[in-house]
Amino acid sequence: VRAQAIELVDARGRVRAQLNVESSGAVVFRLRDSSGTIRVKLGASEDGSGLLLANEATEPGVHILATRSQTFVSVKRGERSHVITP
């Protein structure tokens, strides 16, 4: 299969996962919950890559980023967050 975008839909036709190439050239994989909210995002570009795991409030619960200009891991639970940078 060759495509610029792939969508996985549930039995009701709602998009639950997307894999596509953005206009910037970045490749992005998104996973959505049953209401359509993005809960997981994985991306890769020439500048680096990133992973985002959203919490129940759709805020970043876990955010990992590795680019030319910055690299960090951020873990947040409630009002508390912990950021690790090299």
GROMACS .gro file of N, CA, C and O in nm:
model
  344
    1VAL      N    1   0.085  -0.118   0.000
    1VAL     CA    2   0.000   0.000   0.000
    1VAL      C    3   0.089   0.123   0.000
    1VAL      O    4   0.180   0.133   0.081
    2ARG      N    5   0.061   0.214  -0.090
    2ARG     CA    6   0.130   0.343  -0.093
    2ARG      C    7   0.026   0.452  -0.081
    2ARG      O    8  -0.074   0.451  -0.152
    3ALA      N    9   0.045   0.542   0.014
    3ALA     CA   10  -0.053   0.649   0.035
    3ALA      C   11   0.016   0.765   0.104
    3ALA      O   12   0.118   0.749   0.170
    4GLN      N   13  -0.043   0.884   0.089
    4GLN     CA   14   0.006   1.000   0.163
    4GLN      C   15  -0.057   1.008   0.301
    4GLN      O   16  -0.006   1.075   0.389
    5ALA      N   17  -0.168   0.938   0.318
    5ALA     CA   18  -0.236   0.933   0.448
    5ALA      C   19  -0.312   0.802   0.459
    5ALA      O   20  -0.364   0.751   0.360
    6ILE      N   21  -0.316   0.750   0.581
    6ILE     CA   22  -0.394   0.630   0.610
    6ILE      C   23  -0.478   0.660   0.733
    6ILE      O   24  -0.428   0.714   0.832
    7GLU      N   25  -0.606   0.626   0.728
    7GLU     CA   26  -0.694   0.644   0.842
    7GLU      C   27  -0.755   0.510   0.880
    7GLU      O   28  -0.798   0.434   0.794
    8LEU      N   29  -0.760   0.485   1.009
    8LEU     CA   30  -0.826   0.367   1.063
    8LEU      C   31  -0.955   0.417   1.129
    8LEU      O   32  -0.951   0.508   1.212
    9VAL      N   33  -1.069   0.360   1.090
    9VAL     CA   34  -1.197   0.405   1.144
    9VAL      C   35  -1.262   0.292   1.223
    9VAL      O   36  -1.237   0.174   1.198
   10ASP      N   37  -1.348   0.331   1.319
   10ASP     CA   38  -1.420   0.231   1.397
   10ASP      C   39  -1.548   0.189   1.323
   10ASP      O   40  -1.573   0.232   1.210
   11ALA      N   41  -1.630   0.108   1.387
   11ALA     CA   42  -1.752   0.056   1.324
   11ALA      C   43  -1.851   0.167   1.288
   11ALA      O   44  -1.932   0.150   1.198
   12ARG      N   45  -1.841   0.281   1.354
   12ARG     CA   46  -1.931   0.394   1.324
   12ARG      C   47  -1.872   0.490   1.222
   12ARG      O   48  -1.930   0.594   1.193
   13GLY      N   49  -1.754   0.459   1.172
   13GLY     CA   50  -1.690   0.544   1.071
   13GLY      C   51  -1.609   0.659   1.127
   13GLY      O   52  -1.560   0.743   1.053
   14ARG      N   53  -1.590   0.662   1.259
   14ARG     CA   54  -1.510   0.769   1.322
   14ARG      C   55  -1.362   0.736   1.310
   14ARG      O   56  -1.321   0.622   1.332
   15VAL      N   57  -1.284   0.836   1.275
   15VAL     CA   58  -1.140   0.818   1.262
   15VAL      C   59  -1.081   0.793   1.400
   15VAL      O   60  -1.100   0.871   1.492
   16ARG      N   61  -1.009   0.681   1.416
   16ARG     CA   62  -0.947   0.647   1.544
   16ARG      C   63  -0.795   0.653   1.537
   16ARG      O   64  -0.728   0.670   1.639
   17ALA      N   65  -0.738   0.641   1.417
   17ALA     CA   66  -0.593   0.651   1.400
   17ALA      C   67  -0.564   0.712   1.264
   17ALA      O   68  -0.638   0.688   1.168
   18GLN      N   69  -0.459   0.792   1.258
   18GLN     CA   70  -0.417   0.855   1.133
   18GLN      C   71  -0.266   0.845   1.121
   18GLN      O   72  -0.194   0.866   1.218
   19LEU      N   73  -0.222   0.818   1.003
   19LEU     CA   74  -0.079   0.820   0.970
   19LEU      C   75  -0.068   0.901   0.843
   19LEU      O   76  -0.128   0.866   0.742
   20ASN      N   77   0.003   1.013   0.851
   20ASN     CA   78   0.014   1.096   0.731
   20ASN      C   79   0.143   1.175   0.726
   20ASN      O   80   0.213   1.188   0.826
   21VAL      N   81   0.172   1.225   0.607
   21VAL     CA   82   0.286   1.313   0.584
   21VAL      C   83   0.231   1.455   0.578
   21VAL      O   84   0.145   1.486   0.496
   22GLU      N   85   0.278   1.540   0.668
   22GLU     CA   86   0.235   1.679   0.674
   22GLU      C   87   0.297   1.758   0.559
   22GLU      O   88   0.393   1.714   0.496
   23SER      N   89   0.245   1.878   0.532
   23SER     CA   90   0.299   1.962   0.425
   23SER      C   91   0.445   2.001   0.452
   23SER      O   92   0.520   2.027   0.359
   24SER      N   93   0.485   2.001   0.578
   24SER     CA   94   0.623   2.033   0.615
   24SER      C   95   0.720   1.918   0.587
   24SER      O   96   0.841   1.934   0.597
   25GLY      N   97   0.665   1.800   0.557
   25GLY     CA   98   0.747   1.681   0.535
   25GLY      C   99   0.754   1.590   0.656
   25GLY      O  100   0.804   1.479   0.647
   26ALA      N  101   0.703   1.637   0.770
   26ALA     CA  102   0.703   1.555   0.892
   26ALA      C  103   0.602   1.441   0.877
   26ALA      O  104   0.497   1.458   0.815
   27VAL      N  105   0.635   1.327   0.935
   27VAL     CA  106   0.542   1.214   0.939
   27VAL      C  107   0.480   1.211   1.078
   27VAL      O  108   0.552   1.220   1.179
   28VAL      N  109   0.347   1.200   1.085
   28VAL     CA  110   0.278   1.205   1.213
   28VAL      C  111   0.178   1.089   1.224
   28VAL      O  112   0.104   1.062   1.130
   29PHE      N  113   0.182   1.023   1.339
   29PHE     CA  114   0.089   0.915   1.372
   29PHE      C  115   0.007   0.961   1.491
   29PHE      O  116   0.063   0.996   1.595
   30ARG      N  117  -0.125   0.964   1.477
   30ARG     CA  118  -0.214   1.008   1.584
   30ARG      C  119  -0.313   0.897   1.619
   30ARG      O  120  -0.369   0.835   1.529
   31LEU      N  121  -0.335   0.877   1.749
   31LEU     CA  122  -0.436   0.783   1.798
   31LEU      C  123  -0.542   0.863   1.873
   31LEU      O  124  -0.508   0.948   1.956
   32ARG      N  125  -0.668   0.835   1.843
   32ARG     CA  126  -0.780   0.908   1.903
   32ARG      C  127  -0.865   0.816   1.990
   32ARG      O  128  -0.877   0.698   1.960
   33ASP      N  129  -0.927   0.874   2.093
   33ASP     CA  130  -1.019   0.796   2.175
   33ASP      C  131  -1.155   0.789   2.106
   33ASP      O  132  -1.173   0.840   1.994
   34SER      N  133  -1.254   0.727   2.170
   34SER     CA  134  -1.383   0.706   2.107
   34SER      C  135  -1.458   0.836   2.077
   34SER      O  136  -1.547   0.839   1.994
   35SER      N  137  -1.421   0.946   2.143
   35SER     CA  138  -1.486   1.075   2.116
   35SER      C  139  -1.411   1.156   2.010
   35SER      O  140  -1.452   1.267   1.976
   36GLY      N  141  -1.300   1.103   1.961
   36GLY     CA  142  -1.224   1.172   1.857
   36GLY      C  143  -1.109   1.257   1.907
   36GLY      O  144  -1.039   1.321   1.829
   37THR      N  145  -1.087   1.259   2.038
   37THR     CA  146  -0.979   1.338   2.096
   37THR      C  147  -0.845   1.268   2.076
   37THR      O  148  -0.833   1.149   2.104
   38ILE      N  149  -0.746   1.343   2.030
   38ILE     CA  150  -0.612   1.286   2.012
   38ILE      C  151  -0.553   1.255   2.149
   38ILE      O  152  -0.545   1.342   2.235
   39ARG      N  153  -0.512   1.131   2.171
   39ARG     CA  154  -0.452   1.089   2.298
   39ARG      C  155  -0.305   1.054   2.284
   39ARG      O  156  -0.230   1.062   2.381
   40VAL      N  157  -0.263   1.014   2.164
   40VAL     CA  158  -0.123   0.978   2.140
   40VAL      C  159  -0.080   1.042   2.009
   40VAL      O  160  -0.154   1.038   1.909
   41LYS      N  161   0.037   1.103   2.010
   41LYS     CA  162   0.091   1.162   1.887
   41LYS      C  163   0.239   1.129   1.879
   41LYS      O  164   0.314   1.151   1.975
   42LEU      N  165   0.279   1.074   1.767
   42LEU     CA  166   0.418   1.039   1.742
   42LEU      C  167   0.458   1.106   1.612
   42LEU      O  168   0.388   1.092   1.511
   43GLY      N  169   0.567   1.179   1.612
   43GLY     CA  170   0.607   1.251   1.493
   43GLY      C  171   0.756   1.240   1.467
   43GLY      O  172   0.835   1.221   1.558
   44ALA      N  173   0.791   1.254   1.338
   44ALA     CA  174   0.930   1.251   1.298
   44ALA      C  175   0.951   1.347   1.182
   44ALA      O  176   0.868   1.353   1.090
   45SER      N  177   1.057   1.423   1.188
   45SER     CA  178   1.093   1.515   1.080
   45SER      C  179   1.244   1.518   1.068
   45SER      O  180   1.314   1.450   1.143
   46GLU      N  181   1.294   1.597   0.975
   46GLU     CA  182   1.439   1.608   0.960
   46GLU      C  183   1.504   1.667   1.084
   46GLU      O  184   1.621   1.644   1.111
   47ASP      N  185   1.428   1.745   1.161
   47ASP     CA  186   1.480   1.810   1.281
   47ASP      C  187   1.483   1.718   1.402
   47ASP      O  188   1.551   1.744   1.499
   48GLY      N  189   1.409   1.606   1.399
   48GLY     CA  190   1.408   1.515   1.514
   48GLY      C  191   1.276   1.443   1.525
   48GLY      O  192   1.206   1.422   1.426
   49SER      N  193   1.240   1.408   1.650
   49SER     CA  194   1.118   1.332   1.671
   49SER      C  195   1.056   1.367   1.806
   49SER      O  196   1.121   1.426   1.892
   50GLY      N  197   0.929   1.327   1.821
   50GLY     CA  198   0.860   1.355   1.946
   50GLY      C  199   0.748   1.256   1.971
   50GLY      O  200   0.695   1.196   1.877
   51LEU      N  201   0.716   1.240   2.098
   51LEU     CA  202   0.607   1.154   2.141
   51LEU      C  203   0.528   1.229   2.246
   51LEU      O  204   0.585   1.287   2.339
   52LEU      N  205   0.395   1.228   2.233
   52LEU     CA  206   0.308   1.293   2.329
   52LEU      C  207   0.200   1.195   2.370
   52LEU      O  208   0.134   1.135   2.284
   53LEU      N  209   0.183   1.177   2.501
   53LEU     CA  210   0.077   1.096   2.558
   53LEU      C  211  -0.010   1.191   2.639
   53LEU      O  212   0.036   1.249   2.737
   54ALA      N  213  -0.135   1.210   2.596
   54ALA     CA  214  -0.223   1.306   2.661
   54ALA      C  215  -0.297   1.243   2.779
   54ALA      O  216  -0.334   1.126   2.775
   55ASN      N  217  -0.321   1.325   2.883
   55ASN     CA  218  -0.396   1.277   2.999
   55ASN      C  219  -0.546   1.296   2.976
   55ASN      O  220  -0.590   1.334   2.866
   56GLU      N  221  -0.626   1.274   3.080
   56GLU     CA  222  -0.771   1.284   3.066
   56GLU      C  223  -0.817   1.424   3.030
   56GLU      O  224  -0.925   1.441   2.974
   57ALA      N  225  -0.739   1.526   3.060
   57ALA     CA  226  -0.773   1.665   3.027
   57ALA      C  227  -0.713   1.707   2.894
   57ALA      O  228  -0.712   1.825   2.861
   58THR      N  229  -0.660   1.612   2.820
   58THR     CA  230  -0.592   1.633   2.690
   58THR      C  231  -0.468   1.720   2.700
   58THR      O  232  -0.421   1.775   2.602
   59GLU      N  233  -0.415   1.732   2.820
   59GLU     CA  234  -0.287   1.800   2.839
   59GLU      C  235  -0.176   1.696   2.827
   59GLU      O  236  -0.198   1.577   2.850
   60PRO      N  237  -0.055   1.739   2.792
   60PRO     CA  238   0.056   1.642   2.784
   60PRO      C  239   0.082   1.577   2.919
   60PRO      O  240   0.117   1.645   3.015
   61GLY      N  241   0.061   1.446   2.928
   61GLY     CA  242   0.096   1.371   3.048
   61GLY      C  243   0.241   1.328   3.040
   61GLY      O  244   0.318   1.339   3.136
   62VAL      N  245   0.280   1.279   2.924
   62VAL     CA  246   0.419   1.245   2.896
   62VAL      C  247   0.453   1.309   2.763
   62VAL      O  248   0.379   1.296   2.665
   63HIS      N  249   0.564   1.382   2.760
   63HIS     CA  250   0.607   1.449   2.637
   63HIS      C  251   0.757   1.425   2.623
   63HIS      O  252   0.833   1.460   2.712
   64ILE      N  253   0.795   1.365   2.514
   64ILE     CA  254   0.937   1.338   2.486
   64ILE      C  255   0.970   1.406   2.354
   64ILE      O  256   0.900   1.387   2.255
   65LEU      N  257   1.075   1.484   2.354
   65LEU     CA  258   1.114   1.557   2.233
   65LEU      C  259   1.265   1.547   2.215
   65LEU      O  260   1.341   1.563   2.311
   66ALA      N  261   1.305   1.518   2.094
   66ALA     CA  262   1.448   1.512   2.062
   66ALA      C  263   1.469   1.580   1.928
   66ALA      O  264   1.436   1.524   1.823
   67THR      N  265   1.517   1.704   1.931
   67THR     CA  266   1.543   1.780   1.809
   67THR      C  267   1.684   1.835   1.812
   67THR      O  268   1.756   1.817   1.910
   68ARG      N  269   1.719   1.905   1.706
   68ARG     CA  270   1.854   1.965   1.700
   68ARG      C  271   1.874   2.066   1.812
   68ARG      O  272   1.982   2.077   1.868
   69SER      N  273   1.768   2.141   1.844
   69SER     CA  274   1.783   2.250   1.940
   69SER      C  275   1.750   2.212   2.084
   69SER      O  276   1.793   2.281   2.176
   70GLN      N  277   1.672   2.104   2.105
   70GLN     CA  278   1.638   2.067   2.242
   70GLN      C  279   1.600   1.920   2.253
   70GLN      O  280   1.551   1.861   2.159
   71THR      N  281   1.628   1.866   2.370
   71THR     CA  282   1.589   1.730   2.402
   71THR      C  283   1.539   1.730   2.546
   71THR      O  284   1.604   1.786   2.634
   72PHE      N  285   1.421   1.673   2.567
   72PHE     CA  286   1.369   1.666   2.703
   72PHE      C  287   1.265   1.556   2.717
   72PHE      O  288   1.209   1.508   2.619
   73VAL      N  289   1.242   1.519   2.842
   73VAL     CA  290   1.134   1.428   2.880
   73VAL      C  291   1.056   1.500   2.988
   73VAL      O  292   1.114   1.546   3.086
   74SER      N  293   0.926   1.511   2.970
   74SER     CA  294   0.841   1.577   3.068
   74SER      C  295   0.730   1.480   3.109
   74SER      O  296   0.664   1.422   3.023
   75VAL      N  297   0.714   1.463   3.239
   75VAL     CA  298   0.607   1.379   3.292
   75VAL      C  299   0.526   1.464   3.388
   75VAL      O  300   0.580   1.526   3.479
   76LYS      N  301   0.394   1.470   3.364
   76LYS     CA  302   0.307   1.553   3.447
   76LYS      C  303   0.192   1.469   3.501
   76LYS      O  304   0.131   1.392   3.429
   77ARG      N  305   0.166   1.486   3.629
   77ARG     CA  306   0.052   1.420   3.693
   77ARG      C  307  -0.015   1.523   3.782
   77ARG      O  308   0.045   1.573   3.877
   78GLY      N  309  -0.139   1.556   3.747
   78GLY     CA  310  -0.208   1.662   3.822
   78GLY      C  311  -0.135   1.793   3.804
   78GLY      O  312  -0.101   1.832   3.694
   79GLU      N  313  -0.107   1.859   3.913
   79GLU     CA  314  -0.035   1.988   3.909
   79GLU      C  315   0.116   1.971   3.914
   79GLU      O  316   0.189   2.066   3.898
   80ARG      N  317   0.160   1.847   3.938
   80ARG     CA  318   0.304   1.823   3.950
   80ARG      C  319   0.361   1.778   3.817
   80ARG      O  320   0.301   1.698   3.746
   81SER      N  321   0.477   1.829   3.785
   81SER     CA  322   0.545   1.785   3.663
   81SER      C  323   0.694   1.770   3.691
   81SER      O  324   0.749   1.835   3.779
   82HIS      N  325   0.755   1.685   3.614
   82HIS     CA  326   0.897   1.659   3.626
   82HIS      C  327   0.956   1.666   3.485
   82HIS      O  328   0.909   1.595   3.396
   83VAL      N  329   1.054   1.749   3.466
   83VAL     CA  330   1.119   1.763   3.336
   83VAL      C  331   1.263   1.721   3.346
   83VAL      O  332   1.335   1.762   3.438
   84ILE      N  333   1.305   1.637   3.254
   84ILE     CA  334   1.444   1.591   3.247
   84ILE      C  335   1.504   1.646   3.119
   84ILE      O  336   1.451   1.624   3.011
   85THR      N  337   1.612   1.721   3.133
   85THR     CA  338   1.684   1.771   3.016
   85THR      C  339   1.830   1.731   3.032
   85THR      O  340   1.882   1.725   3.143
   86PRO      N  341   1.897   1.705   2.920
   86PRO     CA  342   2.038   1.665   2.931
   86PRO      C  343   2.128   1.780   2.970
   86PRO      O  344   2.095   1.893   2.955
   0.00000   0.00000   0.00000
